[in-house]
CSV table of C-alpha atoms and ligand atoms in Angstrom, one decimal:
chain,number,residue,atom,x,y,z
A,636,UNK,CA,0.0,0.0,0.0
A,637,UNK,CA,1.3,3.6,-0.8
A,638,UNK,CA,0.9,4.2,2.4
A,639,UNK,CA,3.5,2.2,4.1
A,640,UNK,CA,6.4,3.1,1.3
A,641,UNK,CA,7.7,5.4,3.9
A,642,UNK,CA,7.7,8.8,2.4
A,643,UNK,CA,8.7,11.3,5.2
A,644,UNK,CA,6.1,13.8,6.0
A,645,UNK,CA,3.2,12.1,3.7
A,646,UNK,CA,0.3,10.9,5.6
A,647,UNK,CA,-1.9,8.4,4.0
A,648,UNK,CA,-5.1,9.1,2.6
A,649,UNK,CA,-8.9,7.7,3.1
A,650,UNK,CA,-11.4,8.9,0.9
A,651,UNK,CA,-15.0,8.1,2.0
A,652,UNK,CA,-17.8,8.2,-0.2
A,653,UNK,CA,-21.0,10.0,1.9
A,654,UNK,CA,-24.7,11.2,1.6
A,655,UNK,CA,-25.1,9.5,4.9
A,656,UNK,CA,-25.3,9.6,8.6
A,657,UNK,CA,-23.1,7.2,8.9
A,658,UNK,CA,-20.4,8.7,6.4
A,659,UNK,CA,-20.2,11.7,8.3
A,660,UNK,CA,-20.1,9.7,11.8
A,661,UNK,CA,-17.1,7.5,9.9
A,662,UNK,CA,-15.2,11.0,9.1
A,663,UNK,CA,-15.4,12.3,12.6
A,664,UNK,CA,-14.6,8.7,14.6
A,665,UNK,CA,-11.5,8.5,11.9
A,666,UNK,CA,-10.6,12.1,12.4
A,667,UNK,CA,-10.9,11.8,16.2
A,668,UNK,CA,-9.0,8.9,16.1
A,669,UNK,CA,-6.0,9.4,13.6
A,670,UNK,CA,-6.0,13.2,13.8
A,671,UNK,CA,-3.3,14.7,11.4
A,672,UNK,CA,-1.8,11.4,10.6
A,673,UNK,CA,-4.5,10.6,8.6
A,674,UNK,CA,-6.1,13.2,5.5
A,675,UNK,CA,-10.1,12.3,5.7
A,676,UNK,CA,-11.7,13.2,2.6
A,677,UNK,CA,-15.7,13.0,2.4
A,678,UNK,CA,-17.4,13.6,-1.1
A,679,UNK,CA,-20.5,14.5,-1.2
A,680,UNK,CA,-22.8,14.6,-4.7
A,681,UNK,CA,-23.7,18.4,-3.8
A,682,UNK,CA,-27.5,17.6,-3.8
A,683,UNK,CA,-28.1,18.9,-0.7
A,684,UNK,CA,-27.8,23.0,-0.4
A,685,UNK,CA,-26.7,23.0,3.3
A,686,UNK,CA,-25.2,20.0,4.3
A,687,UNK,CA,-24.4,19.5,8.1
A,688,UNK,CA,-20.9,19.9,8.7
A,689,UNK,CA,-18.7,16.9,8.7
A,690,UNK,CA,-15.0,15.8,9.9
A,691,UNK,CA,-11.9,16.4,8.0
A,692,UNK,CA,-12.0,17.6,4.3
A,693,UNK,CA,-15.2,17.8,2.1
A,694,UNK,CA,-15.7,17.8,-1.9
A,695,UNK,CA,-18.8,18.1,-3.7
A,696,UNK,CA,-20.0,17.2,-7.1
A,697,UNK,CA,-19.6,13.8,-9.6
A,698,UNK,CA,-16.2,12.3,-10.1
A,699,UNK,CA,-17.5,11.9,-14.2
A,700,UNK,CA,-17.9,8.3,-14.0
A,701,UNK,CA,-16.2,5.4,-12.7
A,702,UNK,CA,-13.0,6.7,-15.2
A,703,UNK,CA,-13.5,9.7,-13.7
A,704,UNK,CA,-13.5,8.3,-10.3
A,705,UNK,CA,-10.5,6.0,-10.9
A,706,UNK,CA,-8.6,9.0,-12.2
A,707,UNK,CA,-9.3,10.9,-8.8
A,708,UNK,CA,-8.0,8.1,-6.8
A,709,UNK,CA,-4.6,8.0,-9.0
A,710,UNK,CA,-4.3,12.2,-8.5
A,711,UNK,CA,-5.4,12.3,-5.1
A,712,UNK,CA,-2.8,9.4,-4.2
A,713,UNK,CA,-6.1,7.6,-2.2
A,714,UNK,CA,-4.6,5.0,0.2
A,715,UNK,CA,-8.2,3.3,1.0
A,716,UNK,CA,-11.5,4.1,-0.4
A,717,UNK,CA,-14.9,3.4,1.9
A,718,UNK,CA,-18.3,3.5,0.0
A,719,UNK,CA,-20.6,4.9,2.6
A,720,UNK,CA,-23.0,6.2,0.1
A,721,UNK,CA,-27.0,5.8,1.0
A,722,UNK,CA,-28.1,1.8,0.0
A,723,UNK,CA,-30.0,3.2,-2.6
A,724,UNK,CA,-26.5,4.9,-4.2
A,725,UNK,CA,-26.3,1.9,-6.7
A,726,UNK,CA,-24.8,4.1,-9.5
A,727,UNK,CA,-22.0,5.4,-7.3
A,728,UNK,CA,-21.6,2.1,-5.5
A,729,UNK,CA,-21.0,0.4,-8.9
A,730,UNK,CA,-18.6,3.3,-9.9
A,731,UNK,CA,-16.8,2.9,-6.7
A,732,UNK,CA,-16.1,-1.2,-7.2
A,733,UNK,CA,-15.0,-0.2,-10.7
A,734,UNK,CA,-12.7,2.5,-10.4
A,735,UNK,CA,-11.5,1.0,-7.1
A,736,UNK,CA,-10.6,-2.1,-9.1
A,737,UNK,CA,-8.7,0.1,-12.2
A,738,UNK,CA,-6.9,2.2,-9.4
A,739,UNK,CA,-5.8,-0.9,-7.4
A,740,UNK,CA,-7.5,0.9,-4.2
A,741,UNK,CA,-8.6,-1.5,-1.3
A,742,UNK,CA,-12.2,-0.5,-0.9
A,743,UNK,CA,-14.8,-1.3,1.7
A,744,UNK,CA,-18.5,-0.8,1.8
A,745,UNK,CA,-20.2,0.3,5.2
A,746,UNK,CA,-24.3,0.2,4.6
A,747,UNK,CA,-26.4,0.2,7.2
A,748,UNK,CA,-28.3,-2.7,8.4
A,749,UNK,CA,-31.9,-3.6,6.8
A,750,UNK,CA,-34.9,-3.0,8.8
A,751,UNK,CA,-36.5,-6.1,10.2
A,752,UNK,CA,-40.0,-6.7,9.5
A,753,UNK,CA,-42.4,-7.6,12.5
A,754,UNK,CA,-45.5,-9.9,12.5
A,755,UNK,CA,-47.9,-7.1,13.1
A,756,UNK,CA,-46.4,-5.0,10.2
A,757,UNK,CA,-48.2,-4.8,7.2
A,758,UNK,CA,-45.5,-4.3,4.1
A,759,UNK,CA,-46.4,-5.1,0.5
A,760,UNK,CA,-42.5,-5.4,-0.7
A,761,UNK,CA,-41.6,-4.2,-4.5
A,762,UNK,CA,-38.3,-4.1,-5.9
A,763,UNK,CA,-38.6,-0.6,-7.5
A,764,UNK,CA,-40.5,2.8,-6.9
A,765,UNK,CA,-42.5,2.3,-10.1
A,766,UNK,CA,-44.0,-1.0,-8.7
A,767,UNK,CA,-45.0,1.0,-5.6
A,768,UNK,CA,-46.6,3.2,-7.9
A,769,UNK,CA,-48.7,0.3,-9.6
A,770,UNK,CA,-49.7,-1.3,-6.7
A,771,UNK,CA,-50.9,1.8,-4.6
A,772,UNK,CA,-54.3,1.7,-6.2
A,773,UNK,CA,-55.6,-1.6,-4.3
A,774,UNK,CA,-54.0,0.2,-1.1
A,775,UNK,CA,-55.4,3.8,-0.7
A,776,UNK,CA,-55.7,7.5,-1.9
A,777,UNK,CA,-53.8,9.1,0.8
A,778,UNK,CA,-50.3,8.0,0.3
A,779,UNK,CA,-47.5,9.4,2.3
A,780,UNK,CA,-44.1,9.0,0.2
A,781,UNK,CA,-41.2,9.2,2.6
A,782,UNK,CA,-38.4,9.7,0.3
A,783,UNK,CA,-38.3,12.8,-2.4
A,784,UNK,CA,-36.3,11.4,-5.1
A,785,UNK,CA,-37.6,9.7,-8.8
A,786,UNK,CA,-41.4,10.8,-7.6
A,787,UNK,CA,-41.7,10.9,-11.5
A,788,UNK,CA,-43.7,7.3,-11.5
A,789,UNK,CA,-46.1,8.4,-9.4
A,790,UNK,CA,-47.1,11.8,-11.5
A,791,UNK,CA,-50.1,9.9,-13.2
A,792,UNK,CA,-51.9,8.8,-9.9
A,793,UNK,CA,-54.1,11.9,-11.1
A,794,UNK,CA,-56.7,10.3,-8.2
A,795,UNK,CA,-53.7,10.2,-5.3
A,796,UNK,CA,-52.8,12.7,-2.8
A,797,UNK,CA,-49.8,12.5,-1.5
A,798,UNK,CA,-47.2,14.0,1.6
A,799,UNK,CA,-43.4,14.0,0.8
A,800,UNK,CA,-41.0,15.0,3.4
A,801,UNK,CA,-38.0,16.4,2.4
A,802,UNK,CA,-35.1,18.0,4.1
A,803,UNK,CA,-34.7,21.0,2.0
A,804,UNK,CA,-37.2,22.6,-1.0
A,805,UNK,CA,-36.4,20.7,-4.0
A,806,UNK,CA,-34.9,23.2,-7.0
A,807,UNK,CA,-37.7,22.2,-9.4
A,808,UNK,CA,-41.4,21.5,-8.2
A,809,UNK,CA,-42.2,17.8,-7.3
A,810,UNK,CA,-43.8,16.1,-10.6
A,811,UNK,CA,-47.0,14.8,-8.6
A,812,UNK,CA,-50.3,16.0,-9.5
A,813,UNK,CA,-52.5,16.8,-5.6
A,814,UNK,CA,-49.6,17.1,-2.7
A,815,UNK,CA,-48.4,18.4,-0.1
A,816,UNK,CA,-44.4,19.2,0.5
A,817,UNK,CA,-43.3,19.5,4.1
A,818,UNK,CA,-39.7,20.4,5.5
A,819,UNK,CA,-37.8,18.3,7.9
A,820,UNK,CA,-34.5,17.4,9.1
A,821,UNK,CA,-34.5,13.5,11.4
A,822,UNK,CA,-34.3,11.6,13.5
A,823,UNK,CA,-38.3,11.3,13.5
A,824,UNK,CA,-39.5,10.6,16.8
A,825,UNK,CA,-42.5,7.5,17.1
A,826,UNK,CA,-45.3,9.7,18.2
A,827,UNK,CA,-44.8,12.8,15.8
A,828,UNK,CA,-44.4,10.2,13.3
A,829,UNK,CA,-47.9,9.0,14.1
A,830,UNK,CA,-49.3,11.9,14.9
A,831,UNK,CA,-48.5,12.6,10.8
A,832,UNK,CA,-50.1,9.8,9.7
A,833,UNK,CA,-53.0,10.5,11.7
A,834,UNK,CA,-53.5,14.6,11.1
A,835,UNK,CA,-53.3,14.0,7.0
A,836,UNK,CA,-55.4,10.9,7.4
A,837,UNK,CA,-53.1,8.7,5.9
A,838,UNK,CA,-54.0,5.5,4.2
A,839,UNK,CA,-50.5,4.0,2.8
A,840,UNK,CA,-46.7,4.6,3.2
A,841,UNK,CA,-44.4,4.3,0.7
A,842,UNK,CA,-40.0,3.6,1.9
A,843,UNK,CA,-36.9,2.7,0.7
A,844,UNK,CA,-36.0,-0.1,2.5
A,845,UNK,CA,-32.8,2.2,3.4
A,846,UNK,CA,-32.7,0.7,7.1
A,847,UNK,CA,-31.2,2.6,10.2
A,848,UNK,CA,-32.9,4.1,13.2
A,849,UNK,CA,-33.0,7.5,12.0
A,850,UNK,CA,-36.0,7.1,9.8
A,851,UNK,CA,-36.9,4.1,11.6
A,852,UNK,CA,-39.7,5.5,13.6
A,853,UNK,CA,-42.5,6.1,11.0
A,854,UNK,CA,-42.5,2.2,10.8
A,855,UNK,CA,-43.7,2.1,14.2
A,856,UNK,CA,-46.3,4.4,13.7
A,857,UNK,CA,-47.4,3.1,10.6
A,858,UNK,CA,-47.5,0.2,12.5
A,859,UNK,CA,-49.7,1.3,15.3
A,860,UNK,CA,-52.1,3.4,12.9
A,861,UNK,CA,-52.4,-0.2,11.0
A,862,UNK,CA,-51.3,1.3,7.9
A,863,UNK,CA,-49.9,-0.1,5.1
A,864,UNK,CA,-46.5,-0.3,4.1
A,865,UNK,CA,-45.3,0.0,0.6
A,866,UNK,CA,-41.2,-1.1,1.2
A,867,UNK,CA,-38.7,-0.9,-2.2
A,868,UNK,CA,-36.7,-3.7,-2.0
A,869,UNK,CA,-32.6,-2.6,-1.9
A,870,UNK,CA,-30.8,-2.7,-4.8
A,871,UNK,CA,-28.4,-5.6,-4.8
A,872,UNK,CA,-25.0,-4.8,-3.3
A,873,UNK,CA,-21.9,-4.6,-4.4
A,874,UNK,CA,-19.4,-7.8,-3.9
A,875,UNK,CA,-16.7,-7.3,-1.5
A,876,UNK,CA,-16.1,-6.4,2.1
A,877,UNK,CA,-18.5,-4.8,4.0
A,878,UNK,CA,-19.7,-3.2,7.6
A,879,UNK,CA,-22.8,-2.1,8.6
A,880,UNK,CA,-21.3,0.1,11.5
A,881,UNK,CA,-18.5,3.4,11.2
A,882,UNK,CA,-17.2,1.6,14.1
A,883,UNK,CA,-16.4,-1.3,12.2
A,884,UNK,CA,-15.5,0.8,9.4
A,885,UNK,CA,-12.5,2.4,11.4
A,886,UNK,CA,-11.4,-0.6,12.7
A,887,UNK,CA,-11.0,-1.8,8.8
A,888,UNK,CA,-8.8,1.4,8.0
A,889,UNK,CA,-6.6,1.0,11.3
A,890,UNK,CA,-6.0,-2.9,9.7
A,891,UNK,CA,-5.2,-1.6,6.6
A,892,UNK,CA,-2.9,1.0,7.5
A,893,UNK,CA,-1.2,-0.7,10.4
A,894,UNK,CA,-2.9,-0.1,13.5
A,895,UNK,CA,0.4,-0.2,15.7
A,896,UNK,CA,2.4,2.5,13.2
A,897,UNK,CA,-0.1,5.4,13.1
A,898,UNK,CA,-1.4,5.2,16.9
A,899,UNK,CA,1.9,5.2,17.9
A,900,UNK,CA,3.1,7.8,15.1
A,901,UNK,CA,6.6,6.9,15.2
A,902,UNK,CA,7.0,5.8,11.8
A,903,UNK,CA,7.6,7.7,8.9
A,904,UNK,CA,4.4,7.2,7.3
A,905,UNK,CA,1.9,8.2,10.1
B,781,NAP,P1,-26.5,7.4,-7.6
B,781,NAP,O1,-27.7,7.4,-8.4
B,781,NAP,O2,-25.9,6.1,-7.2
B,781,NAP,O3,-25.3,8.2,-8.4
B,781,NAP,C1,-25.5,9.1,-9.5
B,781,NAP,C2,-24.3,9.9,-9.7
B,781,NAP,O4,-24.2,10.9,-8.6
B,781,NAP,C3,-23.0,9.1,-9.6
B,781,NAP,O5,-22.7,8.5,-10.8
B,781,NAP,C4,-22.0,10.3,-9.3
B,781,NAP,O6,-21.8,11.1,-10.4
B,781,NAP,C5,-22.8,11.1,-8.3
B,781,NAP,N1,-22.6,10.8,-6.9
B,781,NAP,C6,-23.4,10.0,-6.1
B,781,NAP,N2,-23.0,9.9,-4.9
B,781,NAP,C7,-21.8,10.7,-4.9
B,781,NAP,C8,-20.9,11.0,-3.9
B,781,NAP,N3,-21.0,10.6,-2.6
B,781,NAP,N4,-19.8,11.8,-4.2
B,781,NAP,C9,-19.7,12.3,-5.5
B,781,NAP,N5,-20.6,12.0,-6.5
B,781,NAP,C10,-21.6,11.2,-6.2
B,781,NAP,O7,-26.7,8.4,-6.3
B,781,NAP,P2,-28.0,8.9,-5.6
B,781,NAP,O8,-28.8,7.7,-5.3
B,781,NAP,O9,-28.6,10.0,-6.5
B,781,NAP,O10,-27.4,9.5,-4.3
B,781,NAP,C11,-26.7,10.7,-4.3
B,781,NAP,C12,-26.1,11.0,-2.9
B,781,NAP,O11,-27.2,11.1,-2.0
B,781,NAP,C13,-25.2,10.0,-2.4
B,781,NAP,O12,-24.2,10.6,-1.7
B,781,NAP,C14,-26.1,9.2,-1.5
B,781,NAP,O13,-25.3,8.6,-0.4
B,781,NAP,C15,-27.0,10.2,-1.0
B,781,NAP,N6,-28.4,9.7,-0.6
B,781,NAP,C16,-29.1,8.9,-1.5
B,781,NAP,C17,-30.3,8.4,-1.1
B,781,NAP,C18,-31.1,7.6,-2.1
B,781,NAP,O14,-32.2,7.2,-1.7
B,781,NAP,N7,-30.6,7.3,-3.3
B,781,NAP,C19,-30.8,8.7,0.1
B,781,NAP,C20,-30.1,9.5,1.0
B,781,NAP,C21,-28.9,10.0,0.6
B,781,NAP,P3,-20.5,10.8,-11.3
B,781,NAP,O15,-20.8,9.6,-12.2
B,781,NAP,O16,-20.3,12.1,-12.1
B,781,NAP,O17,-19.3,10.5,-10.4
């Protein structure tokens, strides 16, 4: 690995790939832990207007590609690359196994855990958003749609209202015919989360099946309120290593960087 080939004064350099909660929690447990013996770099799509602030050093914007990608990793003399992009990120995840590949770039993949479903849970699962779209019809008219990207297959449920949370305004109007856009930042809390359902008289949920805790609560509530679940299926993953927790994720980049040499920064490297 480039970064054991001793180079006085270079440090070694982990590029994560975010979006997520847990990309950012990765950046500040890696940051906290290796300090200035490590350079952190998280890069972000530059979807979101205000993102929260995060660890160590941020870019925004597409890499071009998986080329484009692969060529970033060669400039930017990336050590070890971690794809914490959002489950749904199946683009960017493929990217990231390819380029990683071309570049030669040990690469792990930390994604969340799945949400379990419980007996008492009413989920019709679909492998994409447009066979939510086709099966929300037999479910109900009031149809709150918990995630605010690639609405586009639900624009001809002309007899559909809907609710769509999102964390920021979206640039361009949502393409849905009768709805309502409101503005929030998680974690959800159980009892707001029914409370929701229940003040806009909500007959069927649509999710991602994106897992987590922080978005884990309108489950519950849809739950308790008997509602209906429409659940998208996850892509399928990548092939490689993987974590489902940052913690495990730093414990990966201490093993691949020599745990002993950084903590104890005597060597030349660190
Ligand atoms: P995607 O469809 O898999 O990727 C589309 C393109 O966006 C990629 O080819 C890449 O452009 C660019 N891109 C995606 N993630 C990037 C990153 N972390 N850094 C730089 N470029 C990135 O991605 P997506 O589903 O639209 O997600 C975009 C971002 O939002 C990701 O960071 C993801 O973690 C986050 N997010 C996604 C969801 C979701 O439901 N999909 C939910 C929450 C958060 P180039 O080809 O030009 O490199």
């Amino acid at each position: 690995m480039r970064a054991h080939e001793g180079t006085t004064g270079w440090r070694p350099t982990v590029l994560i790939l975010g979006g997520t909660a847990e990309a950012s929690r990765l950046a500040s447990l890696v940051s906290g832990r290796f300090g200035e013996r490590l350079r952190v770099v998280t890069s972000l799509a530059g979807r979101t207007r205000e993102p929260a602030p995060i660890a160590g050093e941020v870019r925004h914007g597409g890499f071009g590609g998986a080329a484009g990608l692969a060529a970033y990793l060669r400039d930017e003399a990336v050590d070890l690359l971690v794809d914490a992009t959002h489950p749904f990120a199946a683009i960017m995840s493929r990217h990231a196994r390819l380029a990683a590949e071309t570049a030669a770039v040990p690469r792990l993949t930390l994604s969340r855990s799945g949400w379990q479903r419980r007996s008492e849970d009413r989920w019709i699962e679909v492998d994409s958003a447009a066979a939510a779209a086709a099966v929300l019809p037999t479910l109900g008219r009031r149809v709150w749609l918990t995630f605010g990207d690639g609405l586009e297959v639900f624009q001809g449920l002309s007899e559909h209202w809907f609710l769509v949370r999102r964390v920021e305004r979206p640039r361009e109007p949502l393409p849905l015919p009768d709805h309502e856009l409101i503005l929030a930042r998680g974690p959800f809390e159980e009892e707001a989360e029914l409370a929701l359902i229940r003040r806009h008289a909500i007959e069927v949920v649509v999710s991602k099946a994106s897992g987590g805790t922080a978005t884990a609560a309108k489950l519950a509530a849809a739950r308790r309120a008997g509602v209906p679940v429409v659940m998208i299926r996850r892509p399928a993953p990548e092939p490689g290593p993987r974590v489902e927790s940052p913690d495990e994720a730093v414990a990966w980049i201490a093993n691949m960087l020599g745990e002993e040499e950084v903590r104890d920064g005597g060597s030349s490297e660190a």
